[in-house]
Short mmCIF file of C-alpha atoms in Angstrom, two decimals:
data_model
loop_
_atom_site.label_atom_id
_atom_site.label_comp_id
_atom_site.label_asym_id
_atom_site.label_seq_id
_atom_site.Cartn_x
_atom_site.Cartn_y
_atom_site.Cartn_z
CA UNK K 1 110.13 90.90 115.22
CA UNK K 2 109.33 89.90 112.04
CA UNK K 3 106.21 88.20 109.62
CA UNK K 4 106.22 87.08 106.24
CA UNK K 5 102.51 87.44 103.81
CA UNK K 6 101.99 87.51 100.39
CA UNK K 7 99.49 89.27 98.04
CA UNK K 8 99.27 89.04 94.26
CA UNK K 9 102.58 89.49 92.59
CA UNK K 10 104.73 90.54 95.85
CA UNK K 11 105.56 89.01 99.26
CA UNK K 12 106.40 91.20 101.80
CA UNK K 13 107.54 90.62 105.49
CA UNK K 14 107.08 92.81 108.52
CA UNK K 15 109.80 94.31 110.51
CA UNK K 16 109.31 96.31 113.88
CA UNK K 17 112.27 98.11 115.65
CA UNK K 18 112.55 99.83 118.81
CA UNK K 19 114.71 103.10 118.44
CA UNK K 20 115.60 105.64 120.83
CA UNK K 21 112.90 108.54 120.80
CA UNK K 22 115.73 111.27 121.13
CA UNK K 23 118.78 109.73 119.32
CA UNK K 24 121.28 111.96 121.32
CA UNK K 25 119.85 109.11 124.16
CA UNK K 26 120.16 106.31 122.77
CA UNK K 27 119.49 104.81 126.40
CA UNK K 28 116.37 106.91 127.36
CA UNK K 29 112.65 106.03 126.22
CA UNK K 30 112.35 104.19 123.28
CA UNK K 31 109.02 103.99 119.87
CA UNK K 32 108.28 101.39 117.93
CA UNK K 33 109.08 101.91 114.16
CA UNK K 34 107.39 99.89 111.53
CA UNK K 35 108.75 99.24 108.13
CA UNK K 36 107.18 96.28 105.43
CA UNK K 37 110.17 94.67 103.11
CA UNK K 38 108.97 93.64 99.67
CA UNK K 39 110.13 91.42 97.46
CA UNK K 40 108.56 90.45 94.01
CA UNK K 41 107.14 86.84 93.98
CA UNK K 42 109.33 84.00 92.53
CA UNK K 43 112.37 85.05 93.74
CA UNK K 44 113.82 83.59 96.78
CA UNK K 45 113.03 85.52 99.66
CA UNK K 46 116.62 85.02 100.78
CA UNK K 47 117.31 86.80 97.36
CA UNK K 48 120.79 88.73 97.12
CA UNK K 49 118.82 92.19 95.93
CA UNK K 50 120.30 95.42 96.47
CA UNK K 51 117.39 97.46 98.58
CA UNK K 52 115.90 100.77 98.12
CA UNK K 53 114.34 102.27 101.27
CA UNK K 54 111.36 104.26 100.22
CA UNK K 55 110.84 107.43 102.37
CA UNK K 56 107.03 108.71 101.26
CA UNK K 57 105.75 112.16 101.13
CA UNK K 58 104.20 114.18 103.89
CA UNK K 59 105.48 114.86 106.66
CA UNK K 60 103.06 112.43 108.91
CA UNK K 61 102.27 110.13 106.21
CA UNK K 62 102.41 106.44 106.74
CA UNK K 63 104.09 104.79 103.67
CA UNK K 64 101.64 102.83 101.04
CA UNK K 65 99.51 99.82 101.56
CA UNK K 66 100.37 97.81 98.42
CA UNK K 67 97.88 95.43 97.01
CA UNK K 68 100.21 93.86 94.50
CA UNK K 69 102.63 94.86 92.16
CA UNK K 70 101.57 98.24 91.30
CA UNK K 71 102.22 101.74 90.60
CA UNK K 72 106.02 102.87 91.07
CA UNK K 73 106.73 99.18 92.27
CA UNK K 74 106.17 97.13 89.77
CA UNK K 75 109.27 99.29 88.27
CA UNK K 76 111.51 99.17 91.73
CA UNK K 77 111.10 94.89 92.25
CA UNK K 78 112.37 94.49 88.95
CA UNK K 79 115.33 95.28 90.88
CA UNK K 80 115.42 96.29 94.63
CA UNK K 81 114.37 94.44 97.95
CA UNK K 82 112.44 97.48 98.79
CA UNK K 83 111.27 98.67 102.29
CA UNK K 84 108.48 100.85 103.30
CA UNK K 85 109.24 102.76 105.77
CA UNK K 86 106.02 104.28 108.48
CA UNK K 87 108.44 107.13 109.75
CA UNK K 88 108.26 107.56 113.52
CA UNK K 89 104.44 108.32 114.47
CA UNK K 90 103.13 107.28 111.52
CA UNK K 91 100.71 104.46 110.60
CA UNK K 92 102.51 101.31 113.00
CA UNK K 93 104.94 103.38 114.05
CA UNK K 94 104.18 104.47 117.54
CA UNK K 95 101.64 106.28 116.26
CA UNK K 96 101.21 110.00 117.47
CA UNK K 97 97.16 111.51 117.37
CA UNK K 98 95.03 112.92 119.55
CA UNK K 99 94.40 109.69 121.26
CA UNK K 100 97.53 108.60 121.78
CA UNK K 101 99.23 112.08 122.51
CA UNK K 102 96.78 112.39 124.85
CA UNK K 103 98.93 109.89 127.37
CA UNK K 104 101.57 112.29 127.44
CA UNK K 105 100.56 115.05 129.69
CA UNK K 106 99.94 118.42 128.83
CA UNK K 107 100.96 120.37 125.66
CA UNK K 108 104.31 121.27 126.93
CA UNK K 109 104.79 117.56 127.40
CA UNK K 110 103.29 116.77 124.37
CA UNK K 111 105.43 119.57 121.65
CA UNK K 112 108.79 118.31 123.82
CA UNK K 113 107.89 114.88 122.28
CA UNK K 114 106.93 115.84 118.60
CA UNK K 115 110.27 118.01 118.61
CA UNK K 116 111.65 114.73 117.87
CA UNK K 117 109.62 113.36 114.72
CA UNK K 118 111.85 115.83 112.29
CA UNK K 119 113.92 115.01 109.43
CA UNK K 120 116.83 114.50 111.27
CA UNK K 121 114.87 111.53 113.51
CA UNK K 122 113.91 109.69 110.93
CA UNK K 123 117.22 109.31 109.16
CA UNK K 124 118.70 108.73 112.40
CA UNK K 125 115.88 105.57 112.35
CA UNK K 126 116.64 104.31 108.92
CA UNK K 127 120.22 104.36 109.42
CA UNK K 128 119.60 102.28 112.76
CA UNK K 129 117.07 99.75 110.82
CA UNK K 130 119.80 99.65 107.70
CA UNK K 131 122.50 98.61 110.26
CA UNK K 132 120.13 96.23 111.66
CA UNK K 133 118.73 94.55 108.14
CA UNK K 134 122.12 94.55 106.14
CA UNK K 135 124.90 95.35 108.50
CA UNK K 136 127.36 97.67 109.02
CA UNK K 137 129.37 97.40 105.91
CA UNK K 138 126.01 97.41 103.69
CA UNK K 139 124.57 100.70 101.83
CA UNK K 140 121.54 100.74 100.43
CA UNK K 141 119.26 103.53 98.18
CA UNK K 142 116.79 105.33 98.99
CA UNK K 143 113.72 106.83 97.06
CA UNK K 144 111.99 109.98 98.60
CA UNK K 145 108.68 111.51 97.50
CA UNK K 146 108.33 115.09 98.13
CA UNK K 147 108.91 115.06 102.03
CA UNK K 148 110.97 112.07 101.52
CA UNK K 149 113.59 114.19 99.35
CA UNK K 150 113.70 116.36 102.01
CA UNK K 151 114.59 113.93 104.21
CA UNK K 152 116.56 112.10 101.78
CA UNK K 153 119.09 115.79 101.97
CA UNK K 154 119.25 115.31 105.86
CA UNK K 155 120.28 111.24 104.84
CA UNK K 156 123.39 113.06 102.76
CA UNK K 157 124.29 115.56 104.97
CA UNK K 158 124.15 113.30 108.28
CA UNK K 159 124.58 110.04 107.04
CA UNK K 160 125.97 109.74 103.33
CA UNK K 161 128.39 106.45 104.14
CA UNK K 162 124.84 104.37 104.29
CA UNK K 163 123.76 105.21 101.21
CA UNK K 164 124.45 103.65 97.41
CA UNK K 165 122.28 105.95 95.45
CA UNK K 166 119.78 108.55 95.80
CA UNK K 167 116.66 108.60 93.63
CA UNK K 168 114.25 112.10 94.42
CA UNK K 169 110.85 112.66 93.12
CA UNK K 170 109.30 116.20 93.47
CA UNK K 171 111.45 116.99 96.53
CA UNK K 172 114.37 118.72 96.11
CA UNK K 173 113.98 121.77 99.94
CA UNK K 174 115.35 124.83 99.43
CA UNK K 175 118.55 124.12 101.57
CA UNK K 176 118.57 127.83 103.22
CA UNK K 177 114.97 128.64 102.65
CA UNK K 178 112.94 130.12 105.70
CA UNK K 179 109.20 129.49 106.10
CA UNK K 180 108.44 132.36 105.11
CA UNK K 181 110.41 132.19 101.85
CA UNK K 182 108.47 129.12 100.96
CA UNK K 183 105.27 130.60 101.21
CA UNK K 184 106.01 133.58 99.72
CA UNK K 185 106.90 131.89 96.71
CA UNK K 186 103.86 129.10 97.14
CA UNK K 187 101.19 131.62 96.84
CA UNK K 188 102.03 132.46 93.22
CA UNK K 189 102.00 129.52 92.02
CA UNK K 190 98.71 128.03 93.95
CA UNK K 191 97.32 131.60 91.79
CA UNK K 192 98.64 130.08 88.47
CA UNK K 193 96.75 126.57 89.80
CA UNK K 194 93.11 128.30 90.58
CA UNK K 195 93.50 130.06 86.64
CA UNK K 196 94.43 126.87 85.48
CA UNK K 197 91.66 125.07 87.18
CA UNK K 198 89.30 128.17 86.04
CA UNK K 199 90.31 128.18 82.64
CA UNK K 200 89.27 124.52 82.12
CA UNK K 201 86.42 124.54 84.07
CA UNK K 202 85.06 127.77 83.61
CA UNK K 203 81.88 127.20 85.29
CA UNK K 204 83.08 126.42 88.31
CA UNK K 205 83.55 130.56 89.16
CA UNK K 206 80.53 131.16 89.92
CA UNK K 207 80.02 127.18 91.59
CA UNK K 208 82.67 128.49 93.71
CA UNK K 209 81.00 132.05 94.34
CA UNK K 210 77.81 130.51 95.45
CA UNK K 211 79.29 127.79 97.78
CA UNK K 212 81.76 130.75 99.13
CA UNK K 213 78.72 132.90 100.14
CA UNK K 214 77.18 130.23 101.72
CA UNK K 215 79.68 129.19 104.26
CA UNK K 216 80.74 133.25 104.97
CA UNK K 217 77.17 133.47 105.90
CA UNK K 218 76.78 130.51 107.54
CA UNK K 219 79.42 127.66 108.11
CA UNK K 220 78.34 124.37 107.66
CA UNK K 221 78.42 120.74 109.96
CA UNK K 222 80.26 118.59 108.10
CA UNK K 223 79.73 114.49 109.23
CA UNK K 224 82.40 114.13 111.71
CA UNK K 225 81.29 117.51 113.45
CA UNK K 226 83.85 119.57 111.65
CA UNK K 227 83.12 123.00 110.55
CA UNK K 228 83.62 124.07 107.35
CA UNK K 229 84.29 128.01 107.00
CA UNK K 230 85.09 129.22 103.75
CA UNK K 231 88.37 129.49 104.73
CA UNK K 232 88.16 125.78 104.77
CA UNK K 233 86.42 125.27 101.66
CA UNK K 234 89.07 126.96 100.04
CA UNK K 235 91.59 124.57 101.75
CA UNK K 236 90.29 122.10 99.12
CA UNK K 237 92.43 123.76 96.61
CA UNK K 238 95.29 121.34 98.45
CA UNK K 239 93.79 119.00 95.59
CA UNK K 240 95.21 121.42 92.53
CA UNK K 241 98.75 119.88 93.30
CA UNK K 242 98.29 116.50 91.53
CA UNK K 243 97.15 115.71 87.88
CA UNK K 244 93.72 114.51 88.36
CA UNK K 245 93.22 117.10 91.63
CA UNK K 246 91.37 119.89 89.21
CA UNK K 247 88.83 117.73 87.85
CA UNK K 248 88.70 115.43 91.62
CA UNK K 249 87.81 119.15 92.69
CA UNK K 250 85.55 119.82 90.06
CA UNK K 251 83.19 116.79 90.28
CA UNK K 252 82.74 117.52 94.00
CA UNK K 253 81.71 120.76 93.26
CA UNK K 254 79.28 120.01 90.79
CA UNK K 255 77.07 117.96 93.41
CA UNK K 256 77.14 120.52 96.20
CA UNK K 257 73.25 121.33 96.16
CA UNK K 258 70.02 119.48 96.75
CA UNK K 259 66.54 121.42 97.08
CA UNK K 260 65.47 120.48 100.89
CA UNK K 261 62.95 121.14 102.42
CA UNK K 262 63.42 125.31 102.89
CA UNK K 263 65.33 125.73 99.22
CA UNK K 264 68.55 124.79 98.10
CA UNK K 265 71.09 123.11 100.88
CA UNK K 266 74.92 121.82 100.71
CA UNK K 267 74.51 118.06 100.32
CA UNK K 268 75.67 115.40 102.04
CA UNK K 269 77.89 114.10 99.23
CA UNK K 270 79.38 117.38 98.91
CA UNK K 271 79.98 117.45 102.59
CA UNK K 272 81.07 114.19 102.73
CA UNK K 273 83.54 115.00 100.00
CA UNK K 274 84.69 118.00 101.20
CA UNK K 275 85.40 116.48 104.86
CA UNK K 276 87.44 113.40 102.75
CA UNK K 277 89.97 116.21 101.62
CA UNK K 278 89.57 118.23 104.80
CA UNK K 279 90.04 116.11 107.79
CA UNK K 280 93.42 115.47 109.16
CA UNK K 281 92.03 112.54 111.41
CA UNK K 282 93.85 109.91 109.44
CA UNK K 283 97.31 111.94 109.61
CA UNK K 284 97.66 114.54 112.11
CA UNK K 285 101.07 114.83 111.68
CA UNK K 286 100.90 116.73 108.60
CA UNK K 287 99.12 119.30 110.49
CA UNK K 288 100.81 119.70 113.74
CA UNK K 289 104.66 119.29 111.92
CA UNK K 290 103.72 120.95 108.79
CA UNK K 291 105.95 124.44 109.20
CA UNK K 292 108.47 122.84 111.58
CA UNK K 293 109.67 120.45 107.95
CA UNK K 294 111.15 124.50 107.36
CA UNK K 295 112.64 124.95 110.53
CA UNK K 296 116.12 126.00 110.64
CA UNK K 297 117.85 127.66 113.47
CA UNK K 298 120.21 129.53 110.69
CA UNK K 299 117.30 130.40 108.35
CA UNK K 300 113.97 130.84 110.73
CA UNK K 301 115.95 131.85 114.59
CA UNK K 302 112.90 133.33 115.32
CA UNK K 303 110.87 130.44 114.80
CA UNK K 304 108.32 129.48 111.70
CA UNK K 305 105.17 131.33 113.83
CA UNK K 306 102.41 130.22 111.67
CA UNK K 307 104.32 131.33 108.66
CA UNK K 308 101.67 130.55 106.13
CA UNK K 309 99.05 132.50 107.60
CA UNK K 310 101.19 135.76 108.10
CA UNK K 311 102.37 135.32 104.23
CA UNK K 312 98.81 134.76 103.28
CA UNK K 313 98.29 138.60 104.10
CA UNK K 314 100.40 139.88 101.91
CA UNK K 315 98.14 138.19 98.81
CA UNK K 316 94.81 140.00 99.54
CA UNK K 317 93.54 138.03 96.37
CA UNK K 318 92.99 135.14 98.92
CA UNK K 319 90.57 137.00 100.76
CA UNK K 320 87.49 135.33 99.98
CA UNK K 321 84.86 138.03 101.54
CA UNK K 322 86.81 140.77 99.54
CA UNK K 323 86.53 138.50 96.05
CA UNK K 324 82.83 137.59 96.79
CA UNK K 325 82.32 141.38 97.37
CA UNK K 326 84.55 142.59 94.14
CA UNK K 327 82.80 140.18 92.26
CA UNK K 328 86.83 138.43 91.75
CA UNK K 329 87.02 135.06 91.66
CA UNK K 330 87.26 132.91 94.95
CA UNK K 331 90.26 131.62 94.91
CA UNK K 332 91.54 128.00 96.80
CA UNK K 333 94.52 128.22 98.83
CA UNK K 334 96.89 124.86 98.77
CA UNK K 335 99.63 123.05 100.88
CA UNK K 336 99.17 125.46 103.56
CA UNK K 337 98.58 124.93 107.61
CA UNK K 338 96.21 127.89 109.24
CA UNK K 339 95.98 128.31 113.11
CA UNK K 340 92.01 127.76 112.38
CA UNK K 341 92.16 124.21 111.45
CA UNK K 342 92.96 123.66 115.16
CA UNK K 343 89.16 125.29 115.64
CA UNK K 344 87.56 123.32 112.52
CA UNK K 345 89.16 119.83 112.81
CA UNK K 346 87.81 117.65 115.84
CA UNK K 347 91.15 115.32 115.12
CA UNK K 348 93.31 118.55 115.70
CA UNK K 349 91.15 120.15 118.26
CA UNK K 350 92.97 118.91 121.48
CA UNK K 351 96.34 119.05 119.83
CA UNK K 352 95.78 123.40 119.65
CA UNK K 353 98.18 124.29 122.02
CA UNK K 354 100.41 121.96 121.44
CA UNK K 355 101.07 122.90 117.67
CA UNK K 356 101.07 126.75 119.15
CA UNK K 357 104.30 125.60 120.90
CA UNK K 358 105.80 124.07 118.17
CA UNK K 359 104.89 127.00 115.77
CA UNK K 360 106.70 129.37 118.53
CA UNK K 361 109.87 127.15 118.97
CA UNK K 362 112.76 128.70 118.18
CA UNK K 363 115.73 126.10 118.37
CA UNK K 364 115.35 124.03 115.63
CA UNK K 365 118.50 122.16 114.51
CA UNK K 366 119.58 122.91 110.91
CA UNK K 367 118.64 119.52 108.72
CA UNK K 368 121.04 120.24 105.89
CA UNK K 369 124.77 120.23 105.85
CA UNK K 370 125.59 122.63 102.53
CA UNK K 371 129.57 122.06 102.84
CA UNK K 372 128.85 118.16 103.54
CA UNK K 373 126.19 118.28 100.03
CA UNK K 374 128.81 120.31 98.48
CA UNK K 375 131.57 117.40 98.32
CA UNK K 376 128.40 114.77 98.08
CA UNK K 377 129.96 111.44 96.92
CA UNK K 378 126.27 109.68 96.68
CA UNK K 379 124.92 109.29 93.32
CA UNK K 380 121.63 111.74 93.20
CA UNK K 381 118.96 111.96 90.11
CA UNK K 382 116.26 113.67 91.20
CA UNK K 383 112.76 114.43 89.18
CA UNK K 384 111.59 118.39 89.17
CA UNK K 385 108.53 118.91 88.41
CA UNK K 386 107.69 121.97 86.02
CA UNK K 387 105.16 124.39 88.12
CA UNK K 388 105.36 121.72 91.24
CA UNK K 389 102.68 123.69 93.63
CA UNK K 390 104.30 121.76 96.54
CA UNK K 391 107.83 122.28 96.39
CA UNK K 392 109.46 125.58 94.39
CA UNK K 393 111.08 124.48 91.33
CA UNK K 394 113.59 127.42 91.69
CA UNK K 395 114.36 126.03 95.03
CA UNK K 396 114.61 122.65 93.91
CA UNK K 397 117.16 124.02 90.98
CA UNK K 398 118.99 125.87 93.65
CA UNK K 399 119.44 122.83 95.37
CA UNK K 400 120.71 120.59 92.27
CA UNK K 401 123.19 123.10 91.77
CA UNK K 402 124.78 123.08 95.30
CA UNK K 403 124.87 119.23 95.76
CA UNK K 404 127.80 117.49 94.28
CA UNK K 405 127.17 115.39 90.87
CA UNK K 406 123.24 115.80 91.51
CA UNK K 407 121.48 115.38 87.97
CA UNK K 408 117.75 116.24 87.20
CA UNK K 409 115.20 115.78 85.06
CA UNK K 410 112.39 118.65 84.61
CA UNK K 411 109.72 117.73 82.85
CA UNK K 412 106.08 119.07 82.71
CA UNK K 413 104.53 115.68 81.54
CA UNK K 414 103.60 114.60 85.71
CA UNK K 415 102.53 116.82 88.71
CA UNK K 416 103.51 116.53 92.15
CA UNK K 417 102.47 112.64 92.78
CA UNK K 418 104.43 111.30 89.02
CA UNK K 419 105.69 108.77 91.53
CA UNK K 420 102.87 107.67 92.17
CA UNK K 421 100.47 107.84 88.64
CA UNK K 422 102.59 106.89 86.36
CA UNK K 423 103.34 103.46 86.51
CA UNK K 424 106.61 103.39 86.84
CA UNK K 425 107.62 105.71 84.70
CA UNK K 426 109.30 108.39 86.72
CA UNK K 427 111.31 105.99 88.61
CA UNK K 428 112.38 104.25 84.90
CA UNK K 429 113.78 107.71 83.91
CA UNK K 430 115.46 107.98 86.88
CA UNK K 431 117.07 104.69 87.28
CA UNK K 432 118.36 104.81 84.01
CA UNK K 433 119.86 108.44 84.27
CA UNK K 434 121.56 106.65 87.44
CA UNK K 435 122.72 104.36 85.52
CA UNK K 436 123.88 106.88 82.51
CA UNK K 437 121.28 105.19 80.04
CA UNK K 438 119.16 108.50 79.65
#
């Protein structure tokens, strides 16, 4: 099924599949899996472009809602047909919440279906759609933001004869890296993050002190009935990851308080703010999947058991109550998934014992194929990101070095999202080192 529209600068067309939820049967139940084809207006929508499937960042994030020809697209229709992808349970896709999990049964029921919304799933999909859009014979490229790199590895070590090129962006996995592993080295860096975000806005110490003292005394409602701990407020430090995240973080901080009534109260703006960042109602996913992106049968056979919030206590510094009582610092915390957010969250509420299950699992399939990468025939350029708080650049280095003819660019000028703020420019570099012009 398909649909043609058109916005400024781009028409796109719709395209929904029905894939097997558990590819090992291909006969059993089948999703729905939504993906939106661009094109740049002018050219003939029957067009002989090569395509580049985009694979976005996440994991449990629908792919972009373009408006036009913007951001890292107005670079890729220059060239590419180039399909969004929702992965599996995201945005059109069959989507998988609260609401719709709900249908399922019970949590048992419920993890037993999410084991298959992995890495290995949705390249599985895309090499179903690409057989179904181009043919057999037909490769195509791919582009994958942060998650999407990861899942752009699985695409070369399960399924490198449907691909032309490679392009990464802030997503090169640590191919044998446990959970634990990646948290171990996250917390360091999310430290180097808060005294970056302190050093420029120096005044926001003791902001942060006062809010901190607040909530350990007494949490506070946010607007969609969500608590917010200070174990959640210094969730928010997820924003420190992206180049305008420090001062995003900064301006909500510097409208927390009104005078009410009896003194000085969190406002709503702040609250309102604060639950924007916060809430995982709009992608659940992310949430409920998080650790399981890590998990490995040969790395984690013991399963990823809420991996971030064991690591977390080897870096007392975290520990809000101690800093407030030290007179430290608070500091924010980053791409992390606590047990408590299945407490705080009314979107994650029901889906508690559920993500307990998938947190305990312990046969996760391994998503990379090192001796497969290691004789790689695919054309890879990949962009590393100096400091990256998401993904460890030594990992990511690691990586480049044990897939075959993979090239990189480090560079310091972008965060995390380059892909997506700067115009083009990230993919530019990389198209041209795939095309040995840079």
């Amino acid at each position: 099924m398909s649909t043609a529209s058109r916005l400024p600068g781009i028409a796109f067309t719709d395209h929904v599949f029905q894939v097997p939820l558990d590819h090992t049967a291909p006969q059993g139940e089948q999703i729905e899996v939504y993906a939106r084809e661009v094109v740049a207006s002018g050219r003939s929508e029957g067009a002989d472009l090569p395509w580049l499937l985009f694979l976005q960042g996440g994991p449990g994030g629908k792919a972009g809602r373009p408006l036009g020809r913007d951001g890292w697209l107005e670079r890729a229709l220059d060239d590419y047909r180039v399909l969004l992808l929702d992965q599996r349970g995201t945005g059109r896709s069959t989507p998988a919440t609260r609401q719709t999990l709900a249908r399922r049964g019970g949590a048992k029921e419920q993890a037993e279906y999410l084991a298959h919304f992995r890495a290995d799933s949705i390249v599985r999909d895309a090499e179903l759609i690409r057989r179904r859009l181009l043919g057999d014979d037909r490769r195509w490229s791919v582009l994958g933001q942060s998650f999407g790199g990861f899942c752009t590895l699985t695409y070369l070590s399960i399924a490198p004869e449907g691909l032309d090129q490679a392009f990464i962006t802030g997503g090169l996995a640590g191919l044998r890296s446990s959970a634990d592993d990646v948290y171990r080295a996250a917390y360091p860096r999310v430290v180097r993050k808060n005294e970056g975000h302190y050093a420029r806005f120096p005044q926001d110490v003791e902001a942060v002190r006062r809010i901190a003292a607040h909530l350990a005394d007494a949490p506070a409602v946010l607007p969609d009935g969500g608590r917010l701990t200070v174990e959640a407020f210094q969730a928010l430090g997820l924003l420190l990851g992206g180049g305008s995240g420090s001062g995003t973080l900064h301006y909500l901080l510097e409208e927390a308080w009104v005078e009410g009534t009896d003194g000085p109260e969190l406002s709503d703006t702040f609250l309102a703010g604060a639950q924007a960042q916060l809430s995982f109602a709009q992608g659940p996913l992310y949430a409920v999947l998080h650790e399981s992106i890590y998990g490995q049968r040969s790395v984690d056979p013991a399963g990823t058991g809420w991996s971030a919030a064991r690591v977390r206590a080897e870096f007392p510094e975290f520990d809000a109550r101690a800093a407030l009582e030290s007179g430290a610092p608070v500091l924010f915390t980053g791409e992390m998934i606590y047990p408590w957010m299945f407490d705080t969250d009314p979107a994650l509420r029901p889906l508690k014992e559920t993500a307990e299950l998938l947190a305990a699992r312990t046969d996760w399939a391994d998503l990379y194929d090192p001796a497969r990468l290691a004789a790689n025939e695919v054309p890879v350029v990949a962009a590393v990101y100096h400091d990256d708080m998401y993904v460890d650049t030594a990992d990511s280095l690691a990586t480049a070095r044990a897939v075959r003819g993979l090239r990189t660019w480090v560079t310091n000028e972008w965060e995390h999202d380059g892909l997506r703020v700067s115009g083009g420019k990230v993919l530019d570099r990389l198209i041209a080192m795939a095309r040995g012009e840079a």
